[in-house]
Short mmCIF file of C-alpha atoms and ligand atoms in Angstrom, two decimals:
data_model
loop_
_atom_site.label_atom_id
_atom_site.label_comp_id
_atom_site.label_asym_id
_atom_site.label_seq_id
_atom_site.Cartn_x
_atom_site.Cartn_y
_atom_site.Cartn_z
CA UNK A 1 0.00 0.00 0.00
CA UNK A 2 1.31 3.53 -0.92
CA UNK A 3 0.24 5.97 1.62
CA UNK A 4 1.45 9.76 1.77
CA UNK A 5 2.02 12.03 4.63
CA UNK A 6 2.65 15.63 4.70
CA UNK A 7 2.36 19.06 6.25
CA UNK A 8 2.99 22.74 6.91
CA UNK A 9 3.76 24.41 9.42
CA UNK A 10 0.75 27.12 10.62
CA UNK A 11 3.82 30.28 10.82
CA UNK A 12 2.25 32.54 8.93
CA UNK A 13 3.03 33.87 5.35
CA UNK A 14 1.99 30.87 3.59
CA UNK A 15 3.95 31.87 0.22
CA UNK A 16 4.97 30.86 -3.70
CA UNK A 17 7.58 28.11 -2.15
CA UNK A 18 5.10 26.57 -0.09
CA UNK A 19 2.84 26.31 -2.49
CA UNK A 20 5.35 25.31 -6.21
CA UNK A 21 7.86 23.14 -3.66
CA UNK A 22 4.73 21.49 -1.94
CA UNK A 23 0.98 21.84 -1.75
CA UNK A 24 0.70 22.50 -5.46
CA UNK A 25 2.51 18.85 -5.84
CA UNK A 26 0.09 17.10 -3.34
CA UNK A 27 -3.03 18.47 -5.39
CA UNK A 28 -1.69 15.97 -8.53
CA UNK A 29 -0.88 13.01 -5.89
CA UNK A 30 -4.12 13.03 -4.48
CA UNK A 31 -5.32 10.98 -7.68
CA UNK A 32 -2.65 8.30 -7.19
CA UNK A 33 -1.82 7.92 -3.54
CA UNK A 34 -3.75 7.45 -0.19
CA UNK A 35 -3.29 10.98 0.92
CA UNK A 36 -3.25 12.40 4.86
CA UNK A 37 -2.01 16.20 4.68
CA UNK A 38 -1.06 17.95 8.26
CA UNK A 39 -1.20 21.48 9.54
CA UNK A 40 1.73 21.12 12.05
CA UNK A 41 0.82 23.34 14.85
CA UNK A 42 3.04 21.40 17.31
CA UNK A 43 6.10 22.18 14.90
CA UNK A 44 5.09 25.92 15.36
CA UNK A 45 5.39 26.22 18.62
CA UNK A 46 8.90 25.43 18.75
CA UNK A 47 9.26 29.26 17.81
CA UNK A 48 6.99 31.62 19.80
CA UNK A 49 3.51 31.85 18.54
CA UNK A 50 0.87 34.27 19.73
CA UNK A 51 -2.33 32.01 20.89
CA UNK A 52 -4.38 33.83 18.58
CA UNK A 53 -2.22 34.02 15.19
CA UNK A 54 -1.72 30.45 15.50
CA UNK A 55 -5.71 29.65 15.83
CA UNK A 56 -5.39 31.91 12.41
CA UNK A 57 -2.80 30.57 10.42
CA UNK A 58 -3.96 26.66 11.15
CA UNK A 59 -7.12 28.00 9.28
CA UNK A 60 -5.58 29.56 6.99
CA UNK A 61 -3.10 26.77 5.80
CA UNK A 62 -6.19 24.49 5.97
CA UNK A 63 -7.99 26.86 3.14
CA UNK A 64 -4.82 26.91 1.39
CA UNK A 65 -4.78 23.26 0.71
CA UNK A 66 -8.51 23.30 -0.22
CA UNK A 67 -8.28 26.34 -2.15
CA UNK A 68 -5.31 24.52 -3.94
CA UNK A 69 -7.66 21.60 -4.64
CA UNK A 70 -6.94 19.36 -1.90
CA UNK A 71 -9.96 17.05 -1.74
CA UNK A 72 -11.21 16.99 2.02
CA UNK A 73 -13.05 13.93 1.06
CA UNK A 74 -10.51 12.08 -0.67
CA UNK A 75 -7.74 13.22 1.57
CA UNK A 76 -7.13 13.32 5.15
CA UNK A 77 -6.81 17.09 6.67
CA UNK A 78 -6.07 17.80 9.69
CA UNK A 79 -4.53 19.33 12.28
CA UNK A 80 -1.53 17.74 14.35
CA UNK A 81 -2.44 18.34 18.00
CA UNK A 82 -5.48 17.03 17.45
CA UNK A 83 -4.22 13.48 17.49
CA UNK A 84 -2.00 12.45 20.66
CA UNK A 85 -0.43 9.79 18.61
CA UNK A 86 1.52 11.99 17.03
CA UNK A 87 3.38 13.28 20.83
CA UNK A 88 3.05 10.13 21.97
CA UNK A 89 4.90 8.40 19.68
CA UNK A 90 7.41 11.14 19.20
CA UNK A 91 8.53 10.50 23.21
CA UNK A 92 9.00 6.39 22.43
CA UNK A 93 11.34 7.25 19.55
CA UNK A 94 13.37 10.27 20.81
CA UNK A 95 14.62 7.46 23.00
CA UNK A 96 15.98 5.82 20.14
CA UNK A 97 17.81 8.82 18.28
CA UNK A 98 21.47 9.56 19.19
CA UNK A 99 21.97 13.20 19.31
CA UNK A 100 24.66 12.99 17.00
CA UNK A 101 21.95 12.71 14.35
CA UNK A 102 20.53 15.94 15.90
CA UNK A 103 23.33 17.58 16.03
CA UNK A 104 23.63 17.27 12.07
CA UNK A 105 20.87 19.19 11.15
CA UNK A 106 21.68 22.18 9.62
CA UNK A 107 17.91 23.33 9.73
CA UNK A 108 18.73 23.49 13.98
CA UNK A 109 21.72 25.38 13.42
CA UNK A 110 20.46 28.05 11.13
CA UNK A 111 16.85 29.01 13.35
CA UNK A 112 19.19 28.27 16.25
CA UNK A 113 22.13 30.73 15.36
CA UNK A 114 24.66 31.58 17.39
CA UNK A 115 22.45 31.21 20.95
CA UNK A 116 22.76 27.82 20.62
CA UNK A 117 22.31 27.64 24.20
CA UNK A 118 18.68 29.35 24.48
CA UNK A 119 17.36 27.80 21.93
CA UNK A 120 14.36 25.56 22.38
CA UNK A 121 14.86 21.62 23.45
CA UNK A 122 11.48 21.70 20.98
CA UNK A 123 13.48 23.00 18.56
CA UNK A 124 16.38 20.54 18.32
CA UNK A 125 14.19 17.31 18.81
CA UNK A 126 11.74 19.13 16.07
CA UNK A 127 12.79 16.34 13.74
CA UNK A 128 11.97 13.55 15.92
CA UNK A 129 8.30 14.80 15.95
CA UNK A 130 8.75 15.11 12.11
CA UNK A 131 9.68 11.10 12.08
CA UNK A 132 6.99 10.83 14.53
CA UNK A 133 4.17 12.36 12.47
CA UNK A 134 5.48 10.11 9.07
CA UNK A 135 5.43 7.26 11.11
CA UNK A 136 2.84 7.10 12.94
CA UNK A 137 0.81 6.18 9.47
CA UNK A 138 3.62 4.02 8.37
CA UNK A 139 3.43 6.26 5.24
CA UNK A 140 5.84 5.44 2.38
CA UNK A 141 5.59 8.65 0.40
CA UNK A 142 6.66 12.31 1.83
CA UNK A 143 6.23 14.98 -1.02
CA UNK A 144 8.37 18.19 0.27
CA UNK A 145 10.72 20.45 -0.90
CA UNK A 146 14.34 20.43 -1.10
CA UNK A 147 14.78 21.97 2.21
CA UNK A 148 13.27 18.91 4.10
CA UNK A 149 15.13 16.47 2.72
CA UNK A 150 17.91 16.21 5.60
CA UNK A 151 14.39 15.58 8.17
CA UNK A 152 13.38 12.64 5.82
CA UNK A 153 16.70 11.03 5.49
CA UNK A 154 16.88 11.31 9.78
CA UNK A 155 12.85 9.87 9.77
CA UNK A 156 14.48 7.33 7.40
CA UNK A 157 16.95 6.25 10.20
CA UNK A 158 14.72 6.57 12.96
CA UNK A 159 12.40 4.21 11.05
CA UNK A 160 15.53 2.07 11.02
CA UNK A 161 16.67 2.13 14.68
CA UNK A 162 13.22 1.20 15.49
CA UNK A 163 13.24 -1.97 13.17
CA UNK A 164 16.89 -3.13 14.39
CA UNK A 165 16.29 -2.59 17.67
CA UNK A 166 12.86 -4.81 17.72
CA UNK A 167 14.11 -6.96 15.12
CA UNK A 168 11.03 -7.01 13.12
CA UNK A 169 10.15 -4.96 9.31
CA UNK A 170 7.64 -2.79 11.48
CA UNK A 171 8.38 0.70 9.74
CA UNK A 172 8.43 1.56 6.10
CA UNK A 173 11.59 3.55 5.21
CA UNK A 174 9.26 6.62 3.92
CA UNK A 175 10.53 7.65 0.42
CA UNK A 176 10.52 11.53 -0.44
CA UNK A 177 9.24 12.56 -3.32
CA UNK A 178 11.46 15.94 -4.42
CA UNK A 179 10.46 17.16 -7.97
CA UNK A 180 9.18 19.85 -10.17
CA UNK A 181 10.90 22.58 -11.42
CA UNK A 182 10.60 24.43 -7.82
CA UNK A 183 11.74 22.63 -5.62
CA UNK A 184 14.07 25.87 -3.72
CA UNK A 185 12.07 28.41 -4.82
CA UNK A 186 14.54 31.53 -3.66
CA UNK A 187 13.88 34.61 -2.19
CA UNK A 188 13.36 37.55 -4.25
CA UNK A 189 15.65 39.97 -2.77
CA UNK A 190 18.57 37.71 -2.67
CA UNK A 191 19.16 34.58 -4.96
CA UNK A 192 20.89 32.79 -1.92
CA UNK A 193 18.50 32.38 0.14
CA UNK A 194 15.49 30.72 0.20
CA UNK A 195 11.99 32.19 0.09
CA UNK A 196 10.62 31.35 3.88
CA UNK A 197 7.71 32.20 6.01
CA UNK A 198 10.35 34.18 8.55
CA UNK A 199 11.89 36.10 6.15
CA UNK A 200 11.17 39.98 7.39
CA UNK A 201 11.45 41.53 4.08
CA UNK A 202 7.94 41.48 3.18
CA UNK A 203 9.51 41.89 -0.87
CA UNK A 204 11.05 39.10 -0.42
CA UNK A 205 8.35 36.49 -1.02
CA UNK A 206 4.85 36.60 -2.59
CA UNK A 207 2.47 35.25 -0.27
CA UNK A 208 -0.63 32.98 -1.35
CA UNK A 209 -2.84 35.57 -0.15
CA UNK A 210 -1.76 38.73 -1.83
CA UNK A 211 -3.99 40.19 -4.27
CA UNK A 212 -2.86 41.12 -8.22
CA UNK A 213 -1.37 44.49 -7.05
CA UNK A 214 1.16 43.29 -4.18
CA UNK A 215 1.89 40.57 -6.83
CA UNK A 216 3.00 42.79 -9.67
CA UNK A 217 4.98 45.27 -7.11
CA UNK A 218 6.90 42.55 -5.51
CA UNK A 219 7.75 40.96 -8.88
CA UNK A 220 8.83 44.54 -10.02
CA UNK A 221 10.92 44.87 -7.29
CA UNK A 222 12.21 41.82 -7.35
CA UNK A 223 16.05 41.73 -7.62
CA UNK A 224 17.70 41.15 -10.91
CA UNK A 225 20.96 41.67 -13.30
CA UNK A 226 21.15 44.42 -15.91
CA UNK A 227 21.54 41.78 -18.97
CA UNK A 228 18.93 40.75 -21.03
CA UNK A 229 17.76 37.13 -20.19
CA UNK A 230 20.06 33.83 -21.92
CA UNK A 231 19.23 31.45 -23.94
CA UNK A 232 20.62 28.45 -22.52
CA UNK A 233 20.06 27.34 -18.90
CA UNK A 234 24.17 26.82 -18.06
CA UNK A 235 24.14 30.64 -18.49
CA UNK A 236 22.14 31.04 -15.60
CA UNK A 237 23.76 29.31 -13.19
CA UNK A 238 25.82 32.21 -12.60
CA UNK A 239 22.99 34.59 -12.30
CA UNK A 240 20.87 32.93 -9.09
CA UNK A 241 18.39 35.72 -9.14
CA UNK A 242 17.74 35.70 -13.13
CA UNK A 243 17.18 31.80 -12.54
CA UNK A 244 15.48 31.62 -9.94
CA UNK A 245 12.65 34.21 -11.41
CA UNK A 246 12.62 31.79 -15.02
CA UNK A 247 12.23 28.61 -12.51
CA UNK A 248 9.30 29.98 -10.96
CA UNK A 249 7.83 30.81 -14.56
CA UNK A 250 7.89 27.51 -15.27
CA UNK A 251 6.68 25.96 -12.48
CA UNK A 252 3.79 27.83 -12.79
CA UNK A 253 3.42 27.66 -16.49
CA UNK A 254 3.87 23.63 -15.86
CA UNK A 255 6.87 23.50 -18.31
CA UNK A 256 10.27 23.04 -18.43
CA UNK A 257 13.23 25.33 -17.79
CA UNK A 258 14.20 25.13 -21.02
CA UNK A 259 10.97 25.78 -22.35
CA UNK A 260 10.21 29.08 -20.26
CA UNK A 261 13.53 30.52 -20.88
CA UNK A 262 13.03 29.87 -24.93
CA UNK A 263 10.11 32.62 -24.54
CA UNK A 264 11.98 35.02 -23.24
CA UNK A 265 15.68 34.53 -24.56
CA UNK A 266 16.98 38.33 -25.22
CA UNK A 267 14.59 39.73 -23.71
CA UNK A 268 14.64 42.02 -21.17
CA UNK A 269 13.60 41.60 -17.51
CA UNK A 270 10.60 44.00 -17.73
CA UNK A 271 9.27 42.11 -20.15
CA UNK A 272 9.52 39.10 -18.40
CA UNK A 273 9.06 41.02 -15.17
CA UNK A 274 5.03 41.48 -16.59
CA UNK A 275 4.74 38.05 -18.11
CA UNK A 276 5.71 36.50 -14.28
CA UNK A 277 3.43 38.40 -13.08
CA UNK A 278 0.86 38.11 -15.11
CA UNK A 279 1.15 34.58 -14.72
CA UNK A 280 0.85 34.34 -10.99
CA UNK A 281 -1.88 36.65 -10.98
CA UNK A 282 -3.15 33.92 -13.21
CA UNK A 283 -2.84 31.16 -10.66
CA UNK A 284 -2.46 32.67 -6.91
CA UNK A 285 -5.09 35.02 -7.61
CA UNK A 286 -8.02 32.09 -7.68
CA UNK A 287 -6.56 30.35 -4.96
CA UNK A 288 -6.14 33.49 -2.78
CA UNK A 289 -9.81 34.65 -3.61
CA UNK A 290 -11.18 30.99 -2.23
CA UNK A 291 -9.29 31.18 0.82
CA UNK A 292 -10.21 34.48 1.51
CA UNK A 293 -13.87 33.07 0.75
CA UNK A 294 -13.03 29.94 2.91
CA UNK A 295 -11.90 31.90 5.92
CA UNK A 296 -15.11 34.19 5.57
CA UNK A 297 -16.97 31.17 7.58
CA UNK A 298 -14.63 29.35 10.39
CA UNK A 299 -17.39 26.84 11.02
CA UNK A 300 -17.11 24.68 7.79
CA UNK A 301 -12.60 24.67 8.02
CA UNK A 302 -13.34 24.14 11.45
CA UNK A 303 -15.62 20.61 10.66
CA UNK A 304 -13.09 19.32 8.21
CA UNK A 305 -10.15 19.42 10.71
CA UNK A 306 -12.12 17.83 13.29
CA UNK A 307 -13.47 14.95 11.09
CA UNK A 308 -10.18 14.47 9.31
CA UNK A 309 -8.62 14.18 12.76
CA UNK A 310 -11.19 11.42 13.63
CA UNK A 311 -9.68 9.79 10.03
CA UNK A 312 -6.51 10.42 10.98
CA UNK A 313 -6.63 9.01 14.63
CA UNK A 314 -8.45 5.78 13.37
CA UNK A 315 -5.07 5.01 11.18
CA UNK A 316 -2.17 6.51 13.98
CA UNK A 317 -3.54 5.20 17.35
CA UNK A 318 -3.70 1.50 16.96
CA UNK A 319 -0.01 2.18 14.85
CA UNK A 320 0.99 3.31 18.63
CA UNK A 321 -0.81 0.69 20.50
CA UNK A 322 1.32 -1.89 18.72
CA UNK A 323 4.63 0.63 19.25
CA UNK A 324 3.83 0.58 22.68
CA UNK A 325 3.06 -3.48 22.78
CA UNK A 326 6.55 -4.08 21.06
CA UNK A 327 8.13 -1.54 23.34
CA UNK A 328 7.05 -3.49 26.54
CA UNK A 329 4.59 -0.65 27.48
CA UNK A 330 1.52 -2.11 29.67
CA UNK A 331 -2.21 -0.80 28.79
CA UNK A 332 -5.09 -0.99 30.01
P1 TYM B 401 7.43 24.20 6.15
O1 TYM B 401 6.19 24.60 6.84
O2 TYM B 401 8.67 25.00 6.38
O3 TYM B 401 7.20 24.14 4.58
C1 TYM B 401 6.10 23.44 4.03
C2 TYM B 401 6.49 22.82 2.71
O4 TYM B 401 6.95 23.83 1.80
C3 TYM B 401 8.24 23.50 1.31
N1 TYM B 401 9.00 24.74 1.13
C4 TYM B 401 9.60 25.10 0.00
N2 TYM B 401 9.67 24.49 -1.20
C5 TYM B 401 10.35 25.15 -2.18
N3 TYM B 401 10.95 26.35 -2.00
C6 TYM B 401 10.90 27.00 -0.81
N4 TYM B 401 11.47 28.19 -0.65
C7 TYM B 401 10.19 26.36 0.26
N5 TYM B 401 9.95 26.70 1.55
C8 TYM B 401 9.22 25.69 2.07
C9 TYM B 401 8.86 22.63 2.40
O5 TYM B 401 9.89 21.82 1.89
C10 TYM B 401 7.66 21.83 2.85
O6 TYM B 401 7.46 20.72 2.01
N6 TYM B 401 9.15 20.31 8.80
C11 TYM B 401 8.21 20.71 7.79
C12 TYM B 401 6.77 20.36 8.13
C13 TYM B 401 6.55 18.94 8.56
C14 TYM B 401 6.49 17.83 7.70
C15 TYM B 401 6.23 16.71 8.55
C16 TYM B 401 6.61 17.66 6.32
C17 TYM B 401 6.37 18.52 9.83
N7 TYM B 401 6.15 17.15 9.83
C18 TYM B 401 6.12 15.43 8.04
C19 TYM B 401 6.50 16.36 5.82
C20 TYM B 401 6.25 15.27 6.67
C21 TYM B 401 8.27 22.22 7.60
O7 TYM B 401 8.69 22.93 8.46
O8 TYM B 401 7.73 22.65 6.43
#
């Protein structure tokens, strides 16, 4: 059985990399795949959250994946809190990581910086819970971008540990699925970094919720080079910020690379600059408009979280009860 599992975390800014690197992915998998799609909200508090932008961003992802045409019905949605499993089973197998495998991840040591020493223990056993939530539906599939791929290969090992050290095949070794032509979408101030939710240059990213104007500004102001655009892709690779704006034409365009850059090949960026846009008026501007309608009415977001929690405890909880059973854990 194939059986996905993925999420976001509910920090705000939902924007273009979330959506090309991830969501926008899930929406074709849904047809082929047993699908169970997560609003992390435990994963958010390893940062500060205020009470009450958290209640409003776990919405808001939730209309996001609906908006993006995430089936409800077809697919599990949910939030993670809502099922203990997901906790539970992330104690029982933080006993089985070394924290040399922590102490790897590069994710950590960026949001950590150089405070190591205040930072969060949430924070540095964040990919434990990550395993954890994978897991706990023995899913084989993880659709994510690039940026999570160090978290999968750890879940991988976890998954692992768990097997050698109960000497039975009881965890899949979850395979992630990394592909498009976005899978690092950048930021669009500065080609080296990527486009993320904490970024505080609001230029910097175009979130799924802004409307046509904020979309053509940012994409005007969006950094570039003063040469016209190539017309072979090895030409970018020197020019991070040139490439990274023709990769997210194509994404959304659904072509190649190659194919996207052959429109615009000697051209210059303001022409391209209004073609970009254009385009993601094209497709952000529909979803934006139904999650604005979405998040009009709480109420019906509000019922699909709780009954895809129900779903979603009815596969993870007896996956624990037989964790705990092979563990040597007594129930009742
Ligand atoms: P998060 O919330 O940071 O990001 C959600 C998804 O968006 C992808 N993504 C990007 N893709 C391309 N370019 C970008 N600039 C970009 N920024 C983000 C991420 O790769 C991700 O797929 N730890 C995860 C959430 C998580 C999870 C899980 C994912 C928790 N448990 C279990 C899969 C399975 C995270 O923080 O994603």
């Amino acid at each position: 059985m194939n059986r996905i599992f993925s999420g976001v975390q509910p920090t705000g800014n939902l924007h273009l990399g979330n959506y090309l690197g991830a969501i926008r992915n899930w929406v074709t998998l849904q047809h082929d795949y047993e699908c169970i799609f997560c609003i992390v909200d435990l994963h958010a508090l390893t940062l500060p959250q205020d009470p009450a932008e958290l209640r409003a961003s776990t919405r808001e992802v939730a209309a996001a994946y609906i908006a993006a045409g995430i089936d409800p019905e077809r697919c599990i949605i949910f939030n993670q809190s809502m099922v203990s499993a997901h906790a539970e089973l992330s104690w029982l197998l933080s006993c089985l990581t070394p924290l040399g495998w922590l102490n790897r991840m590069t994710q950590f040591k960026e949001k950590a910086g150089k405070h190591r020493d205040n930072a969060g223990l949430g924070l540095y056993a964040y990919p434990v819970l990550m395993a954890a939530d994978i897991l706990a539906y023995k899913a084989t599939h993880v659709p994510v971008g690039e940026d999570q791929k160090q978290h999968l290969e750890l879940a991988r090992d976890i998954a692992g540990a768990f097997n050698r050290r109960y000497e039975r095949d009881f965890f899949p070794l979850p395979e992630p699925q990394i592909f498009g032509t976005a899978t690092r979408v950048m930021s669009l101030r500065d080609g080296a970094r990527k486009m993320s939710k904490s970024d505080t240059s609001d230029y910097s990213r175009i979130n799924m919720t802004d409307d046509s104007e904020l979309i053509g500004l940012k994409i005007r102001r969006a950094k570039t080079d003063p040469e016209p655009l190539p017309d072979t892709i090895a030409a970018l690779e020197t020019r991070p910020e040139a490439d990274n704006l023709v990769g997210i034409y194509a994404a959304l365009a659904g072509e190649s690379r190659e194919a996207a850059l052959a429109r615009f090949a000697g051209q210059n960026f303001s022409t391209f600059k209004e073609a970009l846009s254009a385009l993601s008026v094209e497709v952000l501007g529909h979803i934006g408009g139904e999650m604005r309608r979405l998040l009009a009415e709480t109420g019906h977001i509000d019922a699909i979280l709780k009954r895809g929690a129900e779903r979603a405890a009815a596969i993870a909880m007896p996956v624990l009860r037989e964790v705990q059973d092979i563990t040597g854990l007594l129930r009742p």
